[in-house]
Coordinates of C-alpha atoms in Angstrom, one line a residue:
Chain A
X1 CA 1.7 -46.4 -13.6
X2 CA 0.9 -44.0 -16.1
X3 CA 4.1 -44.0 -19.3
X4 CA 5.2 -42.1 -20.7
X5 CA 3.7 -42.0 -24.2
X6 CA -0.6 -41.7 -22.0
X7 CA 2.2 -39.1 -20.5
X8 CA 3.1 -37.1 -24.0
X9 CA -0.5 -37.9 -25.8
X10 CA -1.8 -36.4 -22.3
X11 CA 0.5 -33.3 -23.0
X12 CA -0.5 -33.6 -26.9
X13 CA -4.3 -33.8 -26.1
X14 CA -4.3 -30.1 -23.7
X15 CA -1.9 -29.1 -26.8
X16 CA -4.5 -30.0 -29.6
X17 CA -7.4 -27.8 -28.3
X18 CA -4.8 -24.5 -28.1
X19 CA -6.1 -21.7 -30.3
X20 CA -2.6 -21.8 -31.5
X21 CA 0.6 -23.7 -29.9
X22 CA 3.1 -22.0 -27.7
X23 CA 6.1 -24.0 -28.6
X24 CA 8.3 -22.9 -25.1
X25 CA 5.7 -22.3 -23.2
X26 CA 3.3 -23.9 -21.1
X27 CA 0.4 -25.3 -22.7
X28 CA -2.2 -24.6 -20.0
X29 CA -0.7 -21.9 -17.3
X30 CA 0.9 -20.4 -19.7
X31 CA 0.4 -17.0 -18.7
X32 CA 2.4 -16.6 -15.0
X33 CA 4.5 -14.9 -12.7
X34 CA 7.2 -16.0 -9.9
X35 CA 7.3 -14.5 -6.8
X36 CA 9.7 -15.0 -4.0
X37 CA 8.6 -15.6 0.1
X38 CA 9.0 -17.7 3.2
X39 CA 7.5 -20.1 5.0
X40 CA 7.5 -20.2 8.3
X41 CA 5.4 -23.6 9.6
X42 CA 2.9 -23.4 12.6
X43 CA 3.2 -25.3 15.9
X44 CA 1.7 -28.0 15.6
X45 CA 2.5 -28.4 12.5
X46 CA 5.1 -30.4 13.3
X47 CA 3.6 -32.7 15.1
X48 CA 1.5 -34.1 12.2
X49 CA 5.0 -34.2 9.2
X50 CA 7.8 -34.7 9.8
X51 CA 8.3 -32.9 6.6
X52 CA 11.6 -30.5 6.7
X53 CA 9.1 -27.4 6.4
X54 CA 7.0 -28.3 9.2
X55 CA 9.7 -28.1 11.4
X56 CA 8.9 -24.2 12.2
X57 CA 11.9 -22.5 10.6
X58 CA 11.5 -20.0 8.5
X59 CA 12.0 -22.1 4.2
X60 CA 13.0 -20.1 0.8
X61 CA 10.0 -20.9 -0.9
X62 CA 9.5 -19.5 -4.8
X63 CA 6.0 -19.5 -6.3
X64 CA 4.6 -18.7 -9.4
X65 CA 0.8 -17.6 -10.0
X66 CA -0.7 -17.3 -13.4
X67 CA -3.8 -17.8 -15.8
X68 CA -4.7 -20.9 -16.9
X69 CA -5.9 -20.7 -20.3
X70 CA -3.0 -21.9 -22.5
X71 CA -1.2 -19.2 -24.8
X72 CA 0.6 -16.5 -24.6
X73 CA -2.5 -13.8 -24.8
X74 CA -3.0 -12.6 -21.7
X75 CA -6.9 -11.9 -20.5
X76 CA -7.0 -11.0 -16.3
X77 CA -10.0 -10.3 -16.0
X78 CA -11.9 -13.6 -17.9
X79 CA -13.4 -15.9 -15.5
X80 CA -10.9 -18.4 -15.6
X81 CA -9.1 -21.6 -12.6
X82 CA -6.1 -19.7 -11.1
X83 CA -2.7 -21.3 -10.3
X84 CA -0.3 -21.7 -7.0
X85 CA 2.3 -23.2 -7.7
X86 CA 5.0 -23.2 -4.8
X87 CA 8.1 -24.5 -4.2
X88 CA 9.7 -24.7 -0.6
X89 CA 13.3 -24.7 -0.9
X90 CA 14.6 -27.3 2.1
X91 CA 17.7 -28.7 2.6
X92 CA 20.5 -29.1 -0.1
X93 CA 19.3 -29.6 -3.8
X94 CA 16.4 -30.6 -2.6
X95 CA 12.3 -28.9 -3.6
X96 CA 9.1 -29.7 -2.4
X97 CA 6.3 -28.5 -4.8
X98 CA 2.4 -28.2 -3.7
X99 CA 0.7 -27.0 -6.8
X100 CA -2.8 -25.2 -6.8
X101 CA -5.8 -23.9 -8.1
X102 CA -8.6 -21.6 -7.4
X103 CA -11.2 -24.5 -8.2
X104 CA -11.6 -26.5 -5.2
X105 CA -12.3 -30.0 -6.7
X106 CA -11.3 -31.7 -10.8
X107 CA -13.7 -32.3 -13.5
X108 CA -11.7 -35.8 -14.0
X109 CA -11.2 -38.5 -11.9
X110 CA -8.6 -40.5 -13.9
X111 CA -7.3 -41.3 -17.8
X112 CA -9.9 -42.6 -19.9
X113 CA -11.7 -39.5 -18.2
X114 CA -9.3 -37.4 -19.2
X115 CA -9.3 -38.6 -23.2
X116 CA -13.2 -38.4 -23.6
X117 CA -13.2 -35.4 -21.7
X118 CA -10.5 -33.8 -23.9
X119 CA -12.6 -35.0 -26.5
X120 CA -16.1 -33.6 -25.8
X121 CA -14.7 -30.9 -24.5
X122 CA -13.6 -29.5 -27.6
X123 CA -13.2 -25.2 -28.3
X124 CA -15.5 -24.4 -30.5
X125 CA -17.6 -20.8 -31.5
X126 CA -18.5 -19.3 -28.6
X127 CA -21.0 -16.4 -29.2
X128 CA -23.6 -13.7 -27.4
X129 CA -27.5 -15.8 -27.4
X130 CA -29.2 -14.5 -29.0
X131 CA -32.4 -12.4 -26.8
X132 CA -35.2 -14.6 -28.0
X133 CA -33.4 -18.1 -26.6
X134 CA -32.2 -15.7 -23.4
X135 CA -35.4 -15.1 -23.1
X136 CA -36.5 -18.3 -23.9
X137 CA -33.9 -19.6 -21.2
X138 CA -35.6 -16.9 -18.9
X139 CA -39.5 -18.8 -19.2
X140 CA -38.0 -21.9 -18.0
X141 CA -36.1 -20.3 -15.0
X142 CA -32.9 -20.8 -16.2
X143 CA -30.2 -18.4 -16.6
X144 CA -28.5 -17.2 -19.9
X145 CA -25.3 -18.5 -20.8
X146 CA -22.6 -15.0 -20.0
X147 CA -21.7 -12.5 -23.1
X148 CA -18.8 -13.0 -24.5
X149 CA -15.8 -11.1 -23.6
X150 CA -14.5 -8.7 -25.4
X151 CA -12.0 -10.7 -28.8
X152 CA -13.3 -13.5 -27.1
X153 CA -14.3 -15.8 -30.0
X154 CA -13.9 -19.6 -28.7
X155 CA -13.5 -21.6 -25.6
X156 CA -14.7 -24.3 -24.1
X157 CA -17.8 -23.4 -22.4
X158 CA -19.4 -26.0 -24.1
X159 CA -18.1 -29.0 -24.2
X160 CA -18.0 -28.7 -21.0
X161 CA -21.5 -29.0 -20.1
X162 CA -22.5 -31.6 -22.6
X163 CA -19.5 -33.6 -20.7
X164 CA -20.8 -32.7 -16.9
X165 CA -23.7 -33.6 -17.9
X166 CA -23.5 -36.7 -18.8
X167 CA -21.2 -37.5 -15.6
X168 CA -22.2 -36.6 -12.6
X169 CA -19.0 -36.7 -11.0
X170 CA -17.7 -34.2 -12.9
X171 CA -20.4 -31.8 -12.2
X172 CA -19.1 -30.0 -8.4
X173 CA -15.6 -29.7 -10.2
X174 CA -16.9 -27.8 -14.4
X175 CA -20.7 -26.5 -12.3
X176 CA -17.2 -24.6 -9.8
X177 CA -15.4 -23.5 -13.3
X178 CA -18.9 -21.1 -14.4
X179 CA -18.7 -19.5 -12.0
X180 CA -15.3 -19.2 -10.8
X181 CA -14.2 -15.8 -12.8
X182 CA -11.3 -13.2 -12.0
X183 CA -9.0 -12.3 -9.0
X184 CA -8.8 -8.9 -7.5
X185 CA -5.6 -10.5 -6.9
X186 CA -3.3 -13.0 -6.7
X187 CA -3.5 -13.2 -3.8
X188 CA -6.9 -12.3 -2.9
X189 CA -8.1 -16.2 -4.3
X190 CA -8.0 -18.8 -2.0
X191 CA -5.9 -22.9 -3.9
X192 CA -6.7 -25.8 -3.1
X193 CA -4.4 -28.6 -4.2
X194 CA -7.2 -30.4 -4.8
X195 CA -5.8 -34.6 -4.0
X196 CA -5.2 -36.5 -1.6
X197 CA -1.7 -36.2 0.2
X198 CA 0.0 -38.6 3.0
X199 CA 1.5 -37.3 5.5
X200 CA 3.8 -38.9 8.8
X201 CA 3.7 -38.0 11.7
X202 CA 7.3 -38.1 14.1
X203 CA 4.8 -40.8 16.0
X204 CA 5.1 -42.6 12.5
X205 CA 0.8 -42.1 11.9
X206 CA 0.1 -41.4 8.7
X207 CA -2.7 -39.2 7.6
X208 CA -4.5 -38.3 4.5
X209 CA -5.0 -35.0 4.5
X210 CA -6.2 -32.1 1.4
X211 CA -3.9 -29.1 1.2
X212 CA -5.3 -25.7 0.9
X213 CA -4.5 -22.1 0.7
X214 CA -5.7 -18.9 2.6
X215 CA -4.9 -15.6 1.6
X216 CA -5.2 -13.6 4.8
X217 CA -6.3 -10.2 2.9
X218 CA -9.1 -12.2 1.5
X219 CA -11.2 -13.2 -1.2
X220 CA -12.0 -10.2 -3.8
X221 CA -13.3 -11.4 -6.9
X222 CA -14.4 -8.0 -9.6
X223 CA -17.5 -7.2 -10.9
X224 CA -18.5 -9.4 -13.8
X225 CA -20.4 -6.8 -14.8
X226 CA -17.5 -4.8 -15.7
X227 CA -16.1 -4.5 -18.9
X228 CA -12.5 -6.9 -18.0
X229 CA -9.9 -6.1 -18.1
X230 CA -7.4 -7.7 -20.1
X231 CA -3.4 -7.4 -18.0
X232 CA -3.4 -6.0 -13.8
X233 CA -3.0 -8.8 -11.8
X234 CA 1.4 -8.3 -12.7
X235 CA 0.6 -5.1 -11.3
X236 CA -1.2 -5.6 -9.3
X237 CA 1.2 -8.1 -7.0
X238 CA 4.6 -6.3 -7.7
X239 CA 2.8 -2.8 -6.6
X240 CA 1.0 -5.3 -3.8
X241 CA 4.1 -6.7 -2.5
X242 CA 6.5 -3.0 -2.6
X243 CA 4.0 -2.0 -0.2
X244 CA 3.5 -4.5 2.1
X245 CA 3.9 -8.5 2.0
X246 CA 1.3 -10.5 0.8
X247 CA 0.5 -13.6 3.1
X248 CA -1.8 -16.9 2.6
X249 CA -1.7 -19.6 5.1
X250 CA -1.6 -23.5 4.5
X251 CA -4.5 -24.8 5.5
X252 CA -4.2 -29.2 6.0
X253 CA -7.6 -31.1 6.2
X254 CA -7.7 -34.3 7.2
X255 CA -9.6 -37.3 5.8
X256 CA -11.5 -39.8 7.4
X257 CA -12.4 -44.0 6.5
X258 CA -14.3 -43.8 3.7
X259 CA -13.8 -40.4 2.3
X260 CA -12.3 -39.9 -1.8
X261 CA -8.6 -40.8 -1.3
X262 CA -7.8 -41.9 -4.5
X263 CA -10.6 -39.3 -6.6
X264 CA -10.0 -35.8 -6.1
X265 CA -13.8 -34.7 -8.0
X266 CA -14.8 -35.8 -4.9
X267 CA -15.1 -32.7 -1.5
X268 CA -14.7 -34.0 2.1
X269 CA -17.1 -32.8 4.1
X270 CA -16.1 -29.5 5.7
X271 CA -16.8 -31.2 9.4
X272 CA -13.1 -32.2 9.0
X273 CA -10.7 -31.6 11.3
X274 CA -8.7 -28.6 10.0
X275 CA -4.9 -28.0 10.7
X276 CA -3.3 -24.5 10.2
X277 CA 0.4 -25.3 9.1
X278 CA 1.8 -22.3 8.8
X279 CA 2.4 -18.8 7.2
X280 CA 3.6 -18.4 3.2
X281 CA 4.6 -14.2 3.5
X282 CA 5.5 -13.2 -0.3
X283 CA 8.4 -10.7 -0.3
X284 CA 8.8 -9.7 -4.0
X285 CA 8.2 -10.6 -7.4
X286 CA 11.5 -11.8 -8.8
X287 CA 13.1 -9.6 -11.1
X288 CA 14.4 -12.5 -13.1
X289 CA 10.9 -14.0 -14.4
X290 CA 12.7 -16.2 -16.9
X291 CA 13.7 -17.8 -14.3
X292 CA 11.3 -17.8 -11.8
X293 CA 7.9 -17.9 -13.9
X294 CA 9.2 -19.9 -16.7
X295 CA 12.1 -21.8 -16.7
X296 CA 11.1 -23.1 -13.0
X297 CA 9.3 -27.0 -13.7
X298 CA 6.7 -27.9 -10.4
X299 CA 5.3 -31.3 -10.1
X300 CA 2.6 -32.4 -7.9
X301 CA 5.0 -35.2 -6.8
X302 CA 7.7 -34.0 -6.1
X303 CA 7.3 -33.6 -2.2
X304 CA 9.3 -33.5 0.7
X305 CA 10.1 -36.6 3.0
X306 CA 7.0 -36.5 5.5
X307 CA 4.7 -36.3 2.5
X308 CA 3.6 -39.1 0.0
X309 CA 0.9 -38.8 -2.5
X310 CA -1.8 -41.4 -2.6
X311 CA -3.8 -44.3 -4.7
X312 CA -5.6 -40.7 -7.1
X313 CA -4.7 -42.0 -10.5
X314 CA -4.6 -37.5 -11.8
X315 CA -2.0 -37.0 -9.2
X316 CA 0.2 -39.8 -10.7
X317 CA -1.3 -38.9 -15.0
X318 CA 0.9 -36.1 -13.4
X319 CA 3.8 -37.0 -12.8
X320 CA 4.6 -37.9 -16.0
X321 CA 2.5 -35.4 -17.8
X322 CA 4.5 -32.1 -16.1
X323 CA 7.5 -33.5 -16.8
X324 CA 6.8 -33.9 -20.5
X325 CA 6.0 -30.5 -20.7
X326 CA 9.0 -29.4 -19.4
X327 CA 11.3 -30.9 -21.4
X328 CA 9.0 -29.6 -24.2
X329 CA 9.2 -25.9 -22.9
X330 CA 13.5 -26.6 -21.5
X331 CA 11.8 -26.3 -18.4
X332 CA 14.4 -27.3 -15.5
X333 CA 14.8 -30.5 -14.8
X334 CA 13.7 -32.6 -12.4
X335 CA 15.0 -32.9 -9.7
X336 CA 14.0 -36.1 -8.0
X337 CA 14.1 -34.1 -4.0
Chain B
X1 CA -19.0 -6.0 -24.0
X2 CA -19.1 -6.5 -27.1
X3 CA -20.6 -4.1 -29.6
X4 CA -22.8 -5.8 -31.5
X5 CA -25.3 -5.9 -29.1
X6 CA -29.2 -4.5 -30.1
X7 CA -31.5 -2.4 -27.9
X8 CA -33.4 -6.3 -27.7
X9 CA -30.1 -8.1 -26.5
X10 CA -29.8 -4.2 -23.9
X11 CA -32.9 -5.0 -22.1
X12 CA -33.2 -9.2 -21.6
X13 CA -29.9 -8.4 -20.1
X14 CA -31.1 -6.5 -17.8
X15 CA -34.8 -7.5 -17.4
X16 CA -34.2 -10.4 -15.5
X17 CA -32.4 -8.5 -13.1
X18 CA -35.0 -6.4 -12.3
X19 CA -37.5 -5.9 -9.0
X20 CA -40.2 -6.7 -11.5
X21 CA -39.4 -9.5 -13.4
X22 CA -38.9 -11.6 -10.4
X23 CA -42.0 -11.2 -8.7
X24 CA -44.0 -11.6 -12.2
X25 CA -41.9 -14.8 -11.8
X26 CA -42.9 -15.8 -8.7
X27 CA -46.3 -15.1 -9.6
X28 CA -46.6 -16.8 -13.3
X29 CA -43.5 -19.0 -13.4
X30 CA -42.5 -20.6 -10.6
X31 CA -45.9 -22.0 -9.6
X32 CA -45.9 -23.6 -13.9
X33 CA -43.1 -25.1 -13.0
X34 CA -43.8 -26.5 -9.6
X35 CA -47.1 -28.1 -11.7
X36 CA -44.7 -29.6 -14.5
X37 CA -41.9 -31.2 -12.4
X38 CA -43.2 -31.0 -8.6
X39 CA -40.8 -30.9 -6.2
X40 CA -40.8 -32.9 -3.1
X41 CA -39.6 -31.2 0.6
X42 CA -36.4 -32.4 1.6
X43 CA -35.4 -34.6 4.7
X44 CA -34.4 -31.2 8.2
X45 CA -30.6 -32.3 9.9
X46 CA -27.7 -33.9 9.1
X47 CA -27.5 -36.0 6.7
X48 CA -27.2 -39.2 7.3
X49 CA -23.1 -40.6 8.4
X50 CA -21.1 -43.7 10.2
X51 CA -18.1 -40.7 9.7
X52 CA -17.0 -39.3 13.5
X53 CA -16.6 -35.7 12.0
X54 CA -20.2 -35.6 10.4
X55 CA -21.9 -36.8 13.7
X56 CA -20.1 -34.4 16.2
X57 CA -20.9 -30.3 15.5
X58 CA -24.3 -31.7 14.3
X59 CA -27.5 -28.4 14.2
X60 CA -30.4 -28.8 15.0
X61 CA -32.1 -25.7 13.2
X62 CA -35.8 -25.7 14.7
X63 CA -38.6 -23.5 13.3
X64 CA -41.8 -23.4 15.2
X65 CA -44.5 -21.7 14.0
X66 CA -46.6 -19.7 16.9
X67 CA -50.3 -20.0 16.5
X68 CA -50.4 -17.4 17.9
X69 CA -49.1 -14.5 15.5
X70 CA -48.7 -11.1 16.7
X71 CA -47.1 -9.6 19.8
X72 CA -48.6 -10.8 22.4
X73 CA -48.3 -14.4 20.7
X74 CA -44.3 -13.3 20.5
X75 CA -44.4 -12.3 24.2
X76 CA -46.1 -15.6 25.3
X77 CA -42.7 -17.5 23.8
X78 CA -40.1 -15.5 24.5
X79 CA -42.1 -15.7 28.5
X80 CA -42.0 -19.1 28.0
X81 CA -38.4 -19.1 28.0
X82 CA -36.8 -16.5 30.2
X83 CA -38.8 -18.3 32.6
X84 CA -37.4 -21.6 32.7
X85 CA -33.7 -20.8 31.9
X86 CA -32.6 -22.2 34.6
X87 CA -34.1 -25.5 34.3
X88 CA -32.8 -25.3 30.8
X89 CA -29.9 -24.2 31.0
X90 CA -29.4 -27.3 33.5
X91 CA -30.5 -29.6 30.7
X92 CA -28.5 -28.8 28.2
X93 CA -25.2 -29.1 31.2
X94 CA -27.2 -32.5 31.6
X95 CA -27.2 -33.9 28.0
X96 CA -23.0 -33.6 27.8
X97 CA -23.3 -32.8 24.4
X98 CA -24.9 -30.0 23.2
X99 CA -21.6 -27.3 21.7
X100 CA -24.0 -24.7 21.6
X101 CA -28.1 -23.1 21.7
X102 CA -30.3 -20.7 21.7
X103 CA -33.4 -19.7 21.1
X104 CA -34.4 -17.4 18.5
X105 CA -37.9 -15.3 17.6
X106 CA -38.0 -14.7 13.8
X107 CA -40.8 -13.2 12.9
X108 CA -44.0 -15.6 13.9
X109 CA -41.3 -18.3 14.9
X110 CA -40.1 -19.5 18.0
X111 CA -37.0 -21.1 16.8
X112 CA -34.1 -23.3 19.0
X113 CA -30.6 -23.3 16.9
X114 CA -27.9 -25.9 18.1
X115 CA -24.9 -27.4 18.1
X116 CA -24.4 -30.8 18.7
X117 CA -22.8 -34.4 19.2
X118 CA -24.1 -37.3 18.3
X119 CA -27.4 -39.1 16.6
X120 CA -30.6 -36.9 16.7
X121 CA -32.2 -39.4 18.1
X122 CA -30.3 -39.3 21.0
X123 CA -30.6 -35.8 21.5
X124 CA -33.9 -34.8 21.8
X125 CA -34.4 -38.0 23.4
X126 CA -32.3 -36.9 26.1
X127 CA -33.0 -33.3 25.6
X128 CA -36.3 -34.5 26.4
X129 CA -35.5 -36.1 29.2
X130 CA -33.9 -33.3 31.3
X131 CA -36.3 -30.6 29.7
X132 CA -38.9 -32.9 29.4
X133 CA -40.9 -30.9 30.7
X134 CA -40.2 -27.0 30.0
X135 CA -40.6 -27.6 26.2
X136 CA -43.8 -28.4 27.1
X137 CA -44.5 -24.9 28.0
X138 CA -43.3 -23.5 24.4
X139 CA -44.4 -26.3 22.3
X140 CA -47.8 -25.3 23.5
X141 CA -47.8 -22.3 22.4
X142 CA -46.7 -23.6 18.8
X143 CA -49.4 -24.4 15.1
X144 CA -50.0 -28.9 16.0
X145 CA -47.9 -28.9 19.4
X146 CA -50.8 -29.7 21.3
X147 CA -50.7 -33.8 19.9
X148 CA -47.0 -34.0 21.3
X149 CA -47.3 -32.7 24.2
X150 CA -46.4 -34.1 27.3
X151 CA -43.1 -34.9 24.9
X152 CA -41.7 -36.6 27.6
X153 CA -44.6 -39.4 26.8
X154 CA -44.6 -39.2 23.7
X155 CA -41.1 -39.7 23.5
X156 CA -41.5 -41.6 19.1
X157 CA -43.8 -39.1 18.2
X158 CA -42.5 -35.7 19.7
X159 CA -39.0 -37.1 17.9
X160 CA -40.9 -37.0 14.8
X161 CA -42.3 -33.9 14.7
X162 CA -38.8 -31.8 15.8
X163 CA -37.8 -33.5 12.4
X164 CA -40.6 -31.9 10.6
X165 CA -39.8 -29.2 11.7
X166 CA -35.8 -29.2 11.6
X167 CA -34.7 -27.2 8.9
X168 CA -33.6 -28.7 5.4
X169 CA -29.7 -28.9 5.8
X170 CA -28.1 -28.2 1.7
X171 CA -25.2 -29.8 0.7
X172 CA -21.8 -27.8 1.3
X173 CA -21.5 -28.2 -2.4
X174 CA -24.1 -27.0 -4.9
X175 CA -24.9 -30.1 -6.9
X176 CA -25.0 -32.2 -4.0
X177 CA -27.2 -30.6 -3.6
X178 CA -28.9 -32.2 -6.6
X179 CA -27.9 -35.6 -5.4
X180 CA -30.1 -35.7 -2.6
X181 CA -33.1 -34.3 -5.1
X182 CA -31.9 -37.6 -6.6
X183 CA -32.7 -39.8 -4.1
X184 CA -35.7 -38.5 -2.5
X185 CA -36.7 -39.8 -6.2
X186 CA -34.3 -42.9 -5.6
X187 CA -32.4 -42.0 -8.7
X188 CA -29.3 -43.9 -8.0
X189 CA -28.0 -43.5 -12.9
X190 CA -24.7 -43.5 -13.0
X191 CA -22.2 -42.4 -15.5
X192 CA -23.6 -42.0 -18.5
X193 CA -26.5 -40.0 -17.3
X194 CA -28.2 -37.9 -18.5
X195 CA -29.0 -34.9 -17.1
X196 CA -29.0 -31.1 -18.1
X197 CA -27.3 -29.1 -15.4
X198 CA -28.4 -25.3 -17.1
X199 CA -31.9 -26.7 -14.8
X200 CA -30.3 -25.8 -11.3
X201 CA -31.6 -22.2 -11.3
X202 CA -34.8 -24.1 -11.6
X203 CA -34.5 -26.9 -9.4
X204 CA -33.0 -24.4 -6.7
X205 CA -36.0 -21.8 -7.1
X206 CA -38.2 -25.0 -6.9
X207 CA -37.1 -26.9 -3.6
X208 CA -36.6 -23.0 -2.4
X209 CA -41.1 -23.8 -2.8
X210 CA -40.9 -27.2 -1.3
X211 CA -38.6 -26.7 1.2
X212 CA -39.0 -22.3 2.2
X213 CA -36.7 -22.7 4.8
X214 CA -33.3 -23.8 5.1
X215 CA -30.2 -24.0 6.1
X216 CA -27.4 -23.0 3.8
X217 CA -24.2 -25.6 4.1
X218 CA -23.0 -27.0 7.1
X219 CA -21.2 -24.0 8.5
X220 CA -17.9 -22.8 10.1
X221 CA -16.4 -24.2 12.6
X222 CA -13.6 -23.0 14.1
X223 CA -12.1 -26.2 15.2
X224 CA -14.0 -28.3 13.1
X225 CA -14.0 -32.6 14.0
X226 CA -13.9 -32.6 18.1
X227 CA -16.6 -33.5 20.1
X228 CA -17.9 -31.1 23.2
X229 CA -16.4 -33.8 25.9
X230 CA -12.8 -33.7 23.7
X231 CA -13.3 -29.6 23.5
X232 CA -14.0 -29.4 27.9
X233 CA -11.5 -32.0 28.8
X234 CA -9.0 -30.0 26.3
X235 CA -9.3 -26.5 27.7
X236 CA -9.5 -28.2 31.1
X237 CA -13.2 -27.2 31.8
X238 CA -14.2 -30.8 33.7
X239 CA -17.1 -32.1 33.5

C-alpha cells in the first residue's frame, strides 16, 4: 500500500521538475479541455463485464483531453503525450473513471523506479545539435536529435534517454515518447489505459483486461517538419463538435496466463482476444471549463462495481498521488463509488 | 524552427533526407558498420510461446527464390500452382488448421503466405503429408530445393528448409526487436545495463542487411485469439 507520505513525495517529485510551479492547477496535464458526451455499450459488452456502463443503456460521460506537459504554457504542436480522462456518470452520484494517454506503455514499473527516473530525467538545457555533431551521428548511422521548438530551452529528453539506456523495461515507453508527435485533433489519436484491470462477467468469470480508445475519425498527427502551432487543439475540437459529433470505440483486450498483469511497461501481444465494448460519442465542448476542465478530478482507481484494479504498483500509487494533487489544487473531492 | 540556424545546419538537416545520401550511405557506411559490428540473421517464423493467443493465427511467409530467374521461370511456377489447385485446396482442408493460404510471385520468388493454428513443425508435417507431392512440383523449381525432394520422404530436412525460407517476424514493438538481437547473442542482462538506444536505427539497418526480407509485426487480426475450429463452429460452417 502506498501511504500518504509517499503519494506526496510522488507529486512533489513531479512539481520539482516543472519549469515553474502552477498553484491551483494540475502539475502535469495542466492544459486541458472538458467535453460532454455519451457512451453506449456494444451488445456483447455486458457478457464480459457487469459494470453499469456496460449494460447497454446510454451513459452520460465527461471527458478531459489534455497535453501531457506540466505548466501553463500551451504548446499543442510540440511532440507530447496527450491525455483522455473519462468519467462514466453511472447512477446516483457514482462514477467510473478511465484514464488513458497516447502512450501505449509506461516507462516505470513501480514507485522506486519512478523516484529514480525523476532523479535522472531532470529538465536540462536543450539546444540545437551543432552541424558537425549531426554529421558524426549520420556517419554512425544514427538519427540526429530533433531541433528545439521555438521557445524550447529545456526538456527531459537527455535524462530520460540515460534512464532508458540503463533500464530495458523503460526503453519501449521512452522510445514511444520520442516518436509520439502532435495530433491534428484530440479526436484523432488513440488513447491507452496502460494498466491491467479485472472485469467480472455475469457468470462470475473474472478476466484481466486492458482498455484503449480508438478514434472513429482515424489517427493523424501533424507534419513534424512544419513549424509547430502553440494553440489549435481546443478550437479544432470545438469546431469539429459544432459540425458533427466525434466518436471513439472502446476496445478491451483480454490477457492470458503469462501476460504481464502488474507491469505497465510490458505490452501484451497483438494476438490477444480484443472485444469492442462500446462507442463514446462526444457532443460538445463544455461551457463551464472551470468545472469540467479544471475542478473535475479523475482517479484511475475510481471504478464501477464489476471492474477492479490489478496489483500494478503504479496503478496503486496513482490512487494516492491523484488525491494529493487534487487536494493541492482544490479539485472536486474524490467520491469513492 | 529556430532562427539561429546557419547554412551548414540547414544543409545537414536536409542532406540526410536525400536519396543521394541514402545511396552513398548504403554503399559505404552500411558495409563499414556491418564489418565493425556484425549482425547475424534472425530466424524466421513466429516467436516460440506457450500461450494460446500466440499459437493461433500464426503467420508463415515463405519466400522461395526461383532457379530460373526470368519470365519463363515465373511462368513455370505459376503453372505448377495452377495445375495443382484442386490438390492444394483439398490438402489445406485436410490440414484443418489453416485460416488463409495463398501463393504469390514477387520478383523471381515464389512465395507462400499462410495463417495457421498450432505448432509450426506440425503444420508443415501435416501439410506435406497431405500435399507433399504437389509441393515437390514447386520445390523443384526453387534454388536449393533439390536436396529436400521428395519432401514427404525428407520430412525433417524439409521442415528445416521451410524454416530457413520463412521470414523473420519483427515484433510489434521496436524495442522487442532489440531483445531478439540480444537473445541471439545470448545477452540476458538485466538492469542496470549500458545500452545506447540512439543506435536503434543502425541496428535496424544492419539487421535488414542480414535479413533482407522481413515481416513487419505480427499483423492485424479482426478476431484475434480464435482458431479455425472455433470460427467454423461458431459460424456453423461444419467441418
